[in-house]
PDB file of C-alpha atoms in Angstrom:
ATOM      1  CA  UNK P   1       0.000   0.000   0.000  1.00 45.00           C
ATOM      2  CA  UNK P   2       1.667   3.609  -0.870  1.00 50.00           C
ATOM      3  CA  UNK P   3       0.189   7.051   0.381  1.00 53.00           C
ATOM      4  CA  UNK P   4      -2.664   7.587  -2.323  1.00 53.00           C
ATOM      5  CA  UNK P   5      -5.342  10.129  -1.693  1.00 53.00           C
ATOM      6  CA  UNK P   6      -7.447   7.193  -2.270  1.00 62.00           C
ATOM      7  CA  UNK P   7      -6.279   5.984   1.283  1.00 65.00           C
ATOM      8  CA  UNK P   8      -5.575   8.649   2.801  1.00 73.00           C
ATOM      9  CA  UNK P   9      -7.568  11.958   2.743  1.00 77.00           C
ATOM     10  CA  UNK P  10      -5.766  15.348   1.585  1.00 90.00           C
ATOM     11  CA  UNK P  11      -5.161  18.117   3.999  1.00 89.00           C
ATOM     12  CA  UNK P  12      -7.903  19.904   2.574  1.00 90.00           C
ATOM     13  CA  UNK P  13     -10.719  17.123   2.871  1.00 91.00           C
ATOM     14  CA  UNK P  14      -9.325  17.113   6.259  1.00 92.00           C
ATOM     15  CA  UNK P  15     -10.262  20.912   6.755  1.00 93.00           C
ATOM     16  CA  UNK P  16     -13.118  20.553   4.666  1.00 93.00           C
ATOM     17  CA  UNK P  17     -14.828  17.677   7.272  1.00 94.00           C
ATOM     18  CA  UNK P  18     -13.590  19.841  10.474  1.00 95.00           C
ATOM     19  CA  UNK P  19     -15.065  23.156   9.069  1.00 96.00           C
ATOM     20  CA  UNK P  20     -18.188  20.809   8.158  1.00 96.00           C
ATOM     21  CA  UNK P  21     -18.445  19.246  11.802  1.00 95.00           C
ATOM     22  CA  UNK P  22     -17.462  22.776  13.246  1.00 96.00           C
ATOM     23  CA  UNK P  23     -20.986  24.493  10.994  1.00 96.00           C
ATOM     24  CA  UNK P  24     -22.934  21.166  12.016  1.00 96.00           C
ATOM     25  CA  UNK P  25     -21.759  21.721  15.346  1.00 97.00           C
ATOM     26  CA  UNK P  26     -22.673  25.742  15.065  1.00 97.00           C
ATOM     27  CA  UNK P  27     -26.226  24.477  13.411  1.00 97.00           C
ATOM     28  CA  UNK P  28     -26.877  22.699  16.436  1.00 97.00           C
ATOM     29  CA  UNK P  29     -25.405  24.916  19.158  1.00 97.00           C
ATOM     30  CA  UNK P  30     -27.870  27.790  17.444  1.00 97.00           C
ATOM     31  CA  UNK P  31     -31.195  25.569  17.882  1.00 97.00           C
ATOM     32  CA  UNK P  32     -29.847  25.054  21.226  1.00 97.00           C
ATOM     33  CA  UNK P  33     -29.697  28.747  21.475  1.00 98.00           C
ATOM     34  CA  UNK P  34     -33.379  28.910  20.189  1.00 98.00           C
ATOM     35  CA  UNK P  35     -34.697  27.157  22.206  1.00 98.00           C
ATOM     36  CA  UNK P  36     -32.654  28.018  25.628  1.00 98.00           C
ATOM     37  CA  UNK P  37     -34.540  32.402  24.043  1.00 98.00           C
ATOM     38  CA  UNK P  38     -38.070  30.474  23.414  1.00 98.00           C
ATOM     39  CA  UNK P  39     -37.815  29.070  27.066  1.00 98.00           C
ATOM     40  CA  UNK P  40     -36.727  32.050  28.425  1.00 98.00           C
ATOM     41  CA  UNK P  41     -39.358  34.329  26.771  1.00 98.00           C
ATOM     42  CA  UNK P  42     -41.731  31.978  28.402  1.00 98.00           C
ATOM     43  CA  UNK P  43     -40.176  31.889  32.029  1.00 98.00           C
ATOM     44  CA  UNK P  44     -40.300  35.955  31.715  1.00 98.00           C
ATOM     45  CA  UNK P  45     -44.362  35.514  30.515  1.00 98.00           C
ATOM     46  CA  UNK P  46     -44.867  32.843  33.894  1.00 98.00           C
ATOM     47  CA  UNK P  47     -42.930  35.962  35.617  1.00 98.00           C
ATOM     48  CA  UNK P  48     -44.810  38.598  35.006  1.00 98.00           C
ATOM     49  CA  UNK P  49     -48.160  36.645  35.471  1.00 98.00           C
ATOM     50  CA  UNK P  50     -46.939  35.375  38.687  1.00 98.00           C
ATOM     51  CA  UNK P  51     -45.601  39.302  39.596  1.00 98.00           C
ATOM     52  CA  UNK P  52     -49.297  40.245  38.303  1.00 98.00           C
ATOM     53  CA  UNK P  53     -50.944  37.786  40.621  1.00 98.00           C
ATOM     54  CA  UNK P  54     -48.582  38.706  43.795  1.00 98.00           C
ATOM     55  CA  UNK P  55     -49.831  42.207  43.349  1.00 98.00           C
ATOM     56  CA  UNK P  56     -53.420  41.374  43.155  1.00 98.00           C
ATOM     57  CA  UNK P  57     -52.913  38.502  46.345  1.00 98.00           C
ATOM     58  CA  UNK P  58     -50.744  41.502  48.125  1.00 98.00           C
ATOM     59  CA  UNK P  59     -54.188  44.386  47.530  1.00 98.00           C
ATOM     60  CA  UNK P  60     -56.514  41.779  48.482  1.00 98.00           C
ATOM     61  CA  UNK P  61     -54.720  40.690  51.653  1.00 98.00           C
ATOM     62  CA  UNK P  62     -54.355  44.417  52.232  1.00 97.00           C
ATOM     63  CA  UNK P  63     -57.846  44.908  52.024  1.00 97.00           C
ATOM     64  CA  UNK P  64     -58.728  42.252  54.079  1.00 97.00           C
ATOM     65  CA  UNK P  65     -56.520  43.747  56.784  1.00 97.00           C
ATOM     66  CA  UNK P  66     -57.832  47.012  56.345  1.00 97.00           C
ATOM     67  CA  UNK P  67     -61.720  45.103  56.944  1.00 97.00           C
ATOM     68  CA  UNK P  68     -59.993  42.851  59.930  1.00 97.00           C
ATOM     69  CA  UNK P  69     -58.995  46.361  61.915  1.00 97.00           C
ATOM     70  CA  UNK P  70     -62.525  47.920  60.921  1.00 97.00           C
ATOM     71  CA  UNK P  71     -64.794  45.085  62.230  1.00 97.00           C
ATOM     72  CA  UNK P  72     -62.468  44.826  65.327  1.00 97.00           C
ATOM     73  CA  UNK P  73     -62.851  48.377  66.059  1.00 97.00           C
ATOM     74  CA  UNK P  74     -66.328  47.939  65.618  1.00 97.00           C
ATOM     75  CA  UNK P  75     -66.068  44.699  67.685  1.00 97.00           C
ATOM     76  CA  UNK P  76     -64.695  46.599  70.218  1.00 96.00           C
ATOM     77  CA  UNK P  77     -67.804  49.181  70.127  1.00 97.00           C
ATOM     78  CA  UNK P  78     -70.089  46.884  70.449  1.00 97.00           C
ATOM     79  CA  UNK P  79     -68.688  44.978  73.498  1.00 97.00           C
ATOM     80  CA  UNK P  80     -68.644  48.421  74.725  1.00 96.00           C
ATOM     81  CA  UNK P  81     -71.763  49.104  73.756  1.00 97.00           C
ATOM     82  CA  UNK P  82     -73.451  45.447  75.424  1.00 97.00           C
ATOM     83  CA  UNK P  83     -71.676  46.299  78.649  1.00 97.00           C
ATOM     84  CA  UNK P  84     -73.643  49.966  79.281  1.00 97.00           C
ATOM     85  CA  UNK P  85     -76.924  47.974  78.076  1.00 97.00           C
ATOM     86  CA  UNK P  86     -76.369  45.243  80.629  1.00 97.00           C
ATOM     87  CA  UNK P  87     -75.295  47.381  83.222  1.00 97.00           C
ATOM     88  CA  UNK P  88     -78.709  49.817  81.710  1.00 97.00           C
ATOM     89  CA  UNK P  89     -80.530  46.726  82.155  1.00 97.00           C
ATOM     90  CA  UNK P  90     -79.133  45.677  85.619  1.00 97.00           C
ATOM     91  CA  UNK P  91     -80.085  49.301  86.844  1.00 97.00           C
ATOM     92  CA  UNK P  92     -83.690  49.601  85.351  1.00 98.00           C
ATOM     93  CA  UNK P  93     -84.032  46.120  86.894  1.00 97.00           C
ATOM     94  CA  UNK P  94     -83.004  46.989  90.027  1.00 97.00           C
ATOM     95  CA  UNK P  95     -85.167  49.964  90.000  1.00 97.00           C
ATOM     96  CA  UNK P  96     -88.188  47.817  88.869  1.00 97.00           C
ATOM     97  CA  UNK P  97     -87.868  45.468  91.590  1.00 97.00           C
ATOM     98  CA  UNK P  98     -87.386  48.493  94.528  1.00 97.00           C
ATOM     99  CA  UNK P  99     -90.637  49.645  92.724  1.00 97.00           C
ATOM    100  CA  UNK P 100     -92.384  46.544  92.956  1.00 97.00           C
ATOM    101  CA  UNK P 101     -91.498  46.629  96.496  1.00 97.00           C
ATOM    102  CA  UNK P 102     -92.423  49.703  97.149  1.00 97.00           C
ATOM    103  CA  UNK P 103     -95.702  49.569  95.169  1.00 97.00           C
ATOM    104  CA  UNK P 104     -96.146  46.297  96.866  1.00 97.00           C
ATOM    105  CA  UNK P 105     -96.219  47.502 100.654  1.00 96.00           C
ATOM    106  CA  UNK P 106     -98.248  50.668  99.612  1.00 96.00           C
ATOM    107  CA  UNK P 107    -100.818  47.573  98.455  1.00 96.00           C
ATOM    108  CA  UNK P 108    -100.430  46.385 102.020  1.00 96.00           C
ATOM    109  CA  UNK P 109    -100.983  49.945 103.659  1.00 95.00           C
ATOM    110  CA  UNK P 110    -103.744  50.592 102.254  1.00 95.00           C
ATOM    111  CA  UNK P 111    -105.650  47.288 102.364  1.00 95.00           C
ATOM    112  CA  UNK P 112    -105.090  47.837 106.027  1.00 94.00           C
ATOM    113  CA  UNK P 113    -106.491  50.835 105.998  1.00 94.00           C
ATOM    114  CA  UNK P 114    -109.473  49.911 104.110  1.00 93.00           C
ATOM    115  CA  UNK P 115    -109.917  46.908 106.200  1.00 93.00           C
ATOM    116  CA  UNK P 116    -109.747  49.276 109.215  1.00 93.00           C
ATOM    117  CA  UNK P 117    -112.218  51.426 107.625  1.00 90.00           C
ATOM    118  CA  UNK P 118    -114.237  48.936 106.551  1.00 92.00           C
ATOM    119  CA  UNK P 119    -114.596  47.760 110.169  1.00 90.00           C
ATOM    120  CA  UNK P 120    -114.925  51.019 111.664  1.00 88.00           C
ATOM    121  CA  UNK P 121    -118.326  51.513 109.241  1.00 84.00           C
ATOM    122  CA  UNK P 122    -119.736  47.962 110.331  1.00 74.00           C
TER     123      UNK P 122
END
């Protein structure tokens, strides 16, 4: 066997097969490269939903906050509010029963003094 180019390839098929692997190589780095800019466009559309979504979770917890301190406040009215009634209530109760009392032995006084009179006329 000698050293014919049937054999052995020339110097420039040599170069000719690298440069060809190197542009295959290149072909296939750049879909790489495609795909790597279509998956980022995506991640940054999923981003600025998800930033989109934060805000509108952040303004609705802030408005549920914002409701939480106004029904306390008005929680704390109201307890406020039930404790003068009761003690209102304990009061006019009170009162009621010292009236009943009251009204109750006037009853008795003057029964007595009707029965008194009553006997005093028979």
């Amino acid at each position: 066997m000698t050293d014919t180019p049937e054999y052995f390839p020339s110097r420039l098929d040599r170069l000719e097969q690298i440069v060809l692997g190197l542009a295959e190589r290149q072909s296939n780095t750049q879909v790489l490269l495609d795909n790597l800019a279509l998956r980022q466009a995506n991640s940054q559309i999923q981003l600025d939903e998800l930033k989109r979504e934060m805000r509108e979770l952040t303004s609705n917890v802030d408005r549920v906050l914002s409701r939480s301190a106004i029904l306390d406040d008005v929680l704390l009215e109201l307890r406020d509010s039930h404790e003068e009634h009761q003690r209102n209530f304990e009061q006019h109760q009170h009162n009621f029963d010292e009236n009943q009392r009251t009204t109750n032995a006037a009853l008795q006084s003057l029964e007595a003094i009707l029965l008194q009179l009553t006997r005093n006329h028979s």
